[in-house]
Tab-separated table of C-alpha atoms and ligand atoms in Angstrom:
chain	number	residue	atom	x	y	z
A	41	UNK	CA	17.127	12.041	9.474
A	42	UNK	CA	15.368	11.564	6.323
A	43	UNK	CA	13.522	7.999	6.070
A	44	UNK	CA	11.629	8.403	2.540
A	45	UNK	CA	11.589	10.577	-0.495
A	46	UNK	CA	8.322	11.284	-1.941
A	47	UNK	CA	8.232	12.030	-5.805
A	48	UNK	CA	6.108	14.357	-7.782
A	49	UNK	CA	4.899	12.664	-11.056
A	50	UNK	CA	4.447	15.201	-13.891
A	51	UNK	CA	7.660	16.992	-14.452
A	52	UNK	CA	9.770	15.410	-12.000
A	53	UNK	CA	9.797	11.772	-13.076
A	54	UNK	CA	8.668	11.932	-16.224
A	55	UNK	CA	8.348	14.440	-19.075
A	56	UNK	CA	4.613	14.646	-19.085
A	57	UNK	CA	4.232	18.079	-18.020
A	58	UNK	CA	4.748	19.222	-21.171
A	59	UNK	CA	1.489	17.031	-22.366
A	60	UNK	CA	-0.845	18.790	-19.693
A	61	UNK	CA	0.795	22.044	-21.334
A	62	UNK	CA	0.445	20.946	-25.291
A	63	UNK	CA	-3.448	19.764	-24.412
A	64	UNK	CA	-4.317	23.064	-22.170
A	65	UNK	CA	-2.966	25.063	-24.938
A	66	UNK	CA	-4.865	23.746	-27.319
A	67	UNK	CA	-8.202	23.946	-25.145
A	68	UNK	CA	-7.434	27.968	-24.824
A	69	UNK	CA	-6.943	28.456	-28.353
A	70	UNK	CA	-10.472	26.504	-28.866
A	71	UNK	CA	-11.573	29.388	-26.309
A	72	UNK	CA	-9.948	32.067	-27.839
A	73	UNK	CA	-7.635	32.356	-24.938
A	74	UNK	CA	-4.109	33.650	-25.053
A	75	UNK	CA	-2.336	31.079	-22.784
A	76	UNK	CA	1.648	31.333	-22.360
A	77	UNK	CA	4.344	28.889	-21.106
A	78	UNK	CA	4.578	31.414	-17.574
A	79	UNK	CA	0.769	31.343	-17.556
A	80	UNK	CA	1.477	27.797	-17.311
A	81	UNK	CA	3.434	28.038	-14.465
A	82	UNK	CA	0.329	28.561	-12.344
A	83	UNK	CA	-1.447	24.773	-13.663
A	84	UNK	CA	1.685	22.623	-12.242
A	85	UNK	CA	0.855	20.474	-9.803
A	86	UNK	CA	-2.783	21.881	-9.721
A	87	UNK	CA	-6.123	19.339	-10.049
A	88	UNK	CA	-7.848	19.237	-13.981
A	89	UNK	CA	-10.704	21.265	-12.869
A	90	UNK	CA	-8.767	23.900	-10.966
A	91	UNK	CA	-6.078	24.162	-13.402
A	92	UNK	CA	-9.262	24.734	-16.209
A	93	UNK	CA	-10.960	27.635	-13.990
A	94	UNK	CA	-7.198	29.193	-13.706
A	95	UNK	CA	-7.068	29.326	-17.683
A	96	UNK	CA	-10.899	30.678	-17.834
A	97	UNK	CA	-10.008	33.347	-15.136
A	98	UNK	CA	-7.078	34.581	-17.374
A	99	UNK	CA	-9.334	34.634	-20.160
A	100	UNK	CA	-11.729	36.605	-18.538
A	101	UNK	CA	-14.571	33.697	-19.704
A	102	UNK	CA	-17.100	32.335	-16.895
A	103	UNK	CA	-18.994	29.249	-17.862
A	104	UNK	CA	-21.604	26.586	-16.382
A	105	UNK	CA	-20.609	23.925	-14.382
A	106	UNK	CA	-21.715	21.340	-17.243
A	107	UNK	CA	-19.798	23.049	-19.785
A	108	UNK	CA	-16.650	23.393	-17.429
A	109	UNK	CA	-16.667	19.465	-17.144
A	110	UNK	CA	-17.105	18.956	-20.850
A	111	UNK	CA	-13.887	21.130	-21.363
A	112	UNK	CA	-11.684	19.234	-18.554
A	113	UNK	CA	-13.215	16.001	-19.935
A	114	UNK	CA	-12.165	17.077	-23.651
A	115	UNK	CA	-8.502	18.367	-22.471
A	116	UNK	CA	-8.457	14.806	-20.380
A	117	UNK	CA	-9.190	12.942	-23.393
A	118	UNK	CA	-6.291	14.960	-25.504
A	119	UNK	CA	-3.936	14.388	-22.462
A	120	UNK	CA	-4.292	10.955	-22.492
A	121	UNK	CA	-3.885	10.426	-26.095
A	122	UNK	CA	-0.519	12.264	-26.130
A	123	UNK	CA	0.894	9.804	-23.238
A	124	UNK	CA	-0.807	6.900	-24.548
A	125	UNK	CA	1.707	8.097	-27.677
A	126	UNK	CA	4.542	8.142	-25.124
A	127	UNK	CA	7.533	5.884	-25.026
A	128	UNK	CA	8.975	4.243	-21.828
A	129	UNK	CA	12.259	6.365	-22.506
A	130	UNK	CA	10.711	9.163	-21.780
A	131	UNK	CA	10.816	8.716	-18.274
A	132	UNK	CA	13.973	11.598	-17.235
A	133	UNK	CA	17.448	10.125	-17.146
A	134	UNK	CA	18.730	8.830	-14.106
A	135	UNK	CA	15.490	8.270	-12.120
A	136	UNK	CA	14.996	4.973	-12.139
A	137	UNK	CA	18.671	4.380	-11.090
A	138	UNK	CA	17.753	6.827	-8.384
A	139	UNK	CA	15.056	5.174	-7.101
A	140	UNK	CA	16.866	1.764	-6.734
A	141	UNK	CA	19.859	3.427	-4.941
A	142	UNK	CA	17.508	5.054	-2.584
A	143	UNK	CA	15.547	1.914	-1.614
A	144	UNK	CA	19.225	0.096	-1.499
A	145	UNK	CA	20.155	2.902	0.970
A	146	UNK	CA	16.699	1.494	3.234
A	147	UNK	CA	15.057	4.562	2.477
A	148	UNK	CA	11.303	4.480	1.506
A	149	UNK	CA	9.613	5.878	-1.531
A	150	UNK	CA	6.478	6.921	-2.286
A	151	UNK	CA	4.295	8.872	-5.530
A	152	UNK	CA	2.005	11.436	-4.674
A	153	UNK	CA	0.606	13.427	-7.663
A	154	UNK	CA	-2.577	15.694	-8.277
A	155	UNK	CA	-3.128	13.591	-11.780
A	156	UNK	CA	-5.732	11.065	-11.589
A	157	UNK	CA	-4.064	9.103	-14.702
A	158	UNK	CA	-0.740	8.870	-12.732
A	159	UNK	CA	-1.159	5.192	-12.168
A	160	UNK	CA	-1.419	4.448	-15.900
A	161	UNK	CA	0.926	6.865	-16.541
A	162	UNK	CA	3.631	5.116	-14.420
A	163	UNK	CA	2.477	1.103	-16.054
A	164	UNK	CA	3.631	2.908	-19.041
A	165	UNK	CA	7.441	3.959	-18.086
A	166	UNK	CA	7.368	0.861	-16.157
A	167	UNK	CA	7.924	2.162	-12.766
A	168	UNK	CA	4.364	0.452	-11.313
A	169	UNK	CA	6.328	-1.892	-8.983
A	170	UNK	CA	8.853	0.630	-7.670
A	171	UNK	CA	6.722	2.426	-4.838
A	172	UNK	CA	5.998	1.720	-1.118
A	173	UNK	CA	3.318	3.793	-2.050
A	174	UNK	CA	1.542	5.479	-3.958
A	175	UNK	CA	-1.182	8.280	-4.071
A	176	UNK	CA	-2.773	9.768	-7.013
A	177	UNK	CA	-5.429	12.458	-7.788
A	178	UNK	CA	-8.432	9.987	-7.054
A	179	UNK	CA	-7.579	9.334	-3.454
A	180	UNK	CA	-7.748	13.381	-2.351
A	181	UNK	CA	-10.102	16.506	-2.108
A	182	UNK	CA	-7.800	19.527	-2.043
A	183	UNK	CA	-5.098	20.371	-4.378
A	184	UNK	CA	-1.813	21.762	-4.268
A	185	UNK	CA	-0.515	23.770	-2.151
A	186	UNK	CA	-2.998	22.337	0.220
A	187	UNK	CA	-0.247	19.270	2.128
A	188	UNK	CA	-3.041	16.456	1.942
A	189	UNK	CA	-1.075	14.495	-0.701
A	190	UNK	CA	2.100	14.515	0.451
A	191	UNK	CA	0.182	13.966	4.371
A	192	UNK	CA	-1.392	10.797	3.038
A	193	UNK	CA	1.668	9.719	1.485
A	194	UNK	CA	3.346	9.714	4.868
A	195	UNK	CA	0.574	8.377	6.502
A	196	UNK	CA	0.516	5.093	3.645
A	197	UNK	CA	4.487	4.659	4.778
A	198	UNK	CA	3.806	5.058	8.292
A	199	UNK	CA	6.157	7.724	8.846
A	200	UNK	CA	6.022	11.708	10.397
A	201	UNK	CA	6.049	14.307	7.503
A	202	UNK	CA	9.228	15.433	9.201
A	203	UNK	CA	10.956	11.968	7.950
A	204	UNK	CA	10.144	12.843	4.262
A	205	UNK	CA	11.671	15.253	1.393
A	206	UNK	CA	9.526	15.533	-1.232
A	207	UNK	CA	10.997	15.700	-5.473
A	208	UNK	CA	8.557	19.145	-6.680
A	209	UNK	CA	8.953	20.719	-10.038
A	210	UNK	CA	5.668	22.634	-9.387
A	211	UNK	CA	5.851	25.770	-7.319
A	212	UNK	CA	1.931	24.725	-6.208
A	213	UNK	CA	3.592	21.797	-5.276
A	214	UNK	CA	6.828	22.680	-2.778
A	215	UNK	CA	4.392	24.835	-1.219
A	216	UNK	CA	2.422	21.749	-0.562
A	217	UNK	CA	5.710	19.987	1.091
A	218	UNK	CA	6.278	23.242	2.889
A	219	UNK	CA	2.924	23.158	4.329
A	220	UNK	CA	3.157	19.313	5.210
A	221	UNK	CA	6.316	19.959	7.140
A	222	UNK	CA	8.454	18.587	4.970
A	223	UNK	CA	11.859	19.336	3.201
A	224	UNK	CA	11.487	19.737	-0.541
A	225	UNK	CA	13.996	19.645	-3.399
A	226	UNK	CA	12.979	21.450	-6.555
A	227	UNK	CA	13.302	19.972	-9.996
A	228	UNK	CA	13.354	23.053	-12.228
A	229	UNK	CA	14.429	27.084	-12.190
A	230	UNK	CA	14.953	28.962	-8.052
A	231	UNK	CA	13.111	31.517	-9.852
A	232	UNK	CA	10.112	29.533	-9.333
A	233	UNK	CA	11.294	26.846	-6.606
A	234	UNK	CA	13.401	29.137	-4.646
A	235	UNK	CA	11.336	28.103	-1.581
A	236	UNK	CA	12.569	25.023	-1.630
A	237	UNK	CA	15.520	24.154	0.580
A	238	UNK	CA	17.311	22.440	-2.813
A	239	UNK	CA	16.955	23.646	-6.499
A	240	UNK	CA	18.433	21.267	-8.938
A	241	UNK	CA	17.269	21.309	-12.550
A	242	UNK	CA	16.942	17.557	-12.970
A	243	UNK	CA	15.835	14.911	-10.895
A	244	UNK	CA	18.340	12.498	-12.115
A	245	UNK	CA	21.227	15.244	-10.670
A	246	UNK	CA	20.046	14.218	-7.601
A	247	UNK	CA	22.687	11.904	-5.145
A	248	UNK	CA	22.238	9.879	-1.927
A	249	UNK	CA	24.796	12.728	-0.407
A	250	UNK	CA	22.280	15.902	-0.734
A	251	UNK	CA	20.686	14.072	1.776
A	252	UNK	CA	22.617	15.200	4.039
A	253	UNK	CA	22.793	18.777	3.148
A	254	UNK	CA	18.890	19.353	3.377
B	186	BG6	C1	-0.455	17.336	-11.906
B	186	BG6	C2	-0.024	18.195	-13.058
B	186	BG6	O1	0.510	16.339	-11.684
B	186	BG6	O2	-1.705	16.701	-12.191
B	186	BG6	C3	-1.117	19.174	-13.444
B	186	BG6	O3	1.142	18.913	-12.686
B	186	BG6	C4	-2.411	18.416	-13.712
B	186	BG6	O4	-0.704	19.873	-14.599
B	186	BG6	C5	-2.778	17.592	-12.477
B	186	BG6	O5	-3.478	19.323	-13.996
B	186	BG6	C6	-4.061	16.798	-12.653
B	186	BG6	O6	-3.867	15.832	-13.655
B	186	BG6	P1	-5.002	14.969	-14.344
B	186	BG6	O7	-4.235	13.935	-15.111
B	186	BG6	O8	-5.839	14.370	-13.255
B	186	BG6	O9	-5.785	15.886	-15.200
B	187	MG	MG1	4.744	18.130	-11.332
């Protein structure tokens, strides 16, 4: 039986994928780098400095260490000015009301993104208060699709990975669930999330009855 949902930040619970798209897009074409929407596919759910050697790599560029962390720093910086631009309401429909219902169901819930901004990013959707737990980019070593997130997340409930479906709109990211143990419902396209055992394209579709069906 599940016990706690674990949510994705970027993309699932609020629309800020689309700022780590709009600021890697305009790094590339600084670079000279042709960089589409299914290139950036491959970045979801991924850490800065992987997601910047992913764009490099398609580019065909190879550059310094130094200069590598001037270029995450500079997207970071461009990244954080877009959400800093944000307003509360753009945190998806129907995912706050999810949350509640879950917790009034006495199920636990938990954040565990790759970003290390995801705890300003949820102060400014107001959500801060509405974890068990919550674990962010600064607290791990390995990125998606490597589990340790989502493990750490379970760990910080004090519950078995099997007790936990994690909310993934990154296909970096159900692989991550997958290799934790867990169930995983995808927020987005099957054509990307079909290993997921649920595809639904928004996390606000979501009801206390697909628990069951997982
Ligand atoms: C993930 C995003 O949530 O966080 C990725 O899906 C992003 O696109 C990653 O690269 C790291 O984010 P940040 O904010 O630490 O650069
Ligand atoms: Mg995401």
């Amino acid at each position: 039986m599940i016990k706690a949902c674990i949510f994705d930040l970027d993309g699932v619970i609020v629309d800020t994928a689309r700022y780590h798209y709009l600021a890697w897009q305009r790094l590339a074409k600084e670079l000279g780098i042709s960089f589409t929407l299914e290139d950036n596919e491959r970045l979801k759910g991924v850490s800065r400095m992987r997601s910047l050697e992913i764009i490099l790599e398609i580019g065909g560029v190879t550059l310094d260490e130094k200069k590598k962390e001037e270029l995450a720093v500079k997207k970071n910086q461009w990244f954080v000015d877009y959400v800093n631009a944000m307003k509360p309401d753009e945190i998806f429909p129907g995912v706050k009301d999810l949350l509640q219902k879950l917790k009034a169901k006495g199920l636990k819930v938990a954040l565990a993104s790759s970003s290390k901004n995801a705890k300003a990013v949820i102060k400014l959707i107001h959500i801060e208060n509405d974890f068990d737990a919550i674990v962010d980019g600064t607290m791990t070593t390995h990125t998606k699709p490597d589990p340790e997130v989502f493990l750490l997340a379970a760990k910080h409930l004090g519950l078995s990975p099997v007790d936990c479906v994690v909310f993934e709109d990154a296909e970096a990211g159900v692989e991550a669930a997958l290799n934790a143990g867990m169930k995983c419902v995808g927020i987005g396209s099957p054509k990307q999330l079909g290993k997921a055992n649920l595809v639904i394209a928004h996390t606000g579709d979501f009801s206390i009855d697909h628990l069951n069906s997982l």
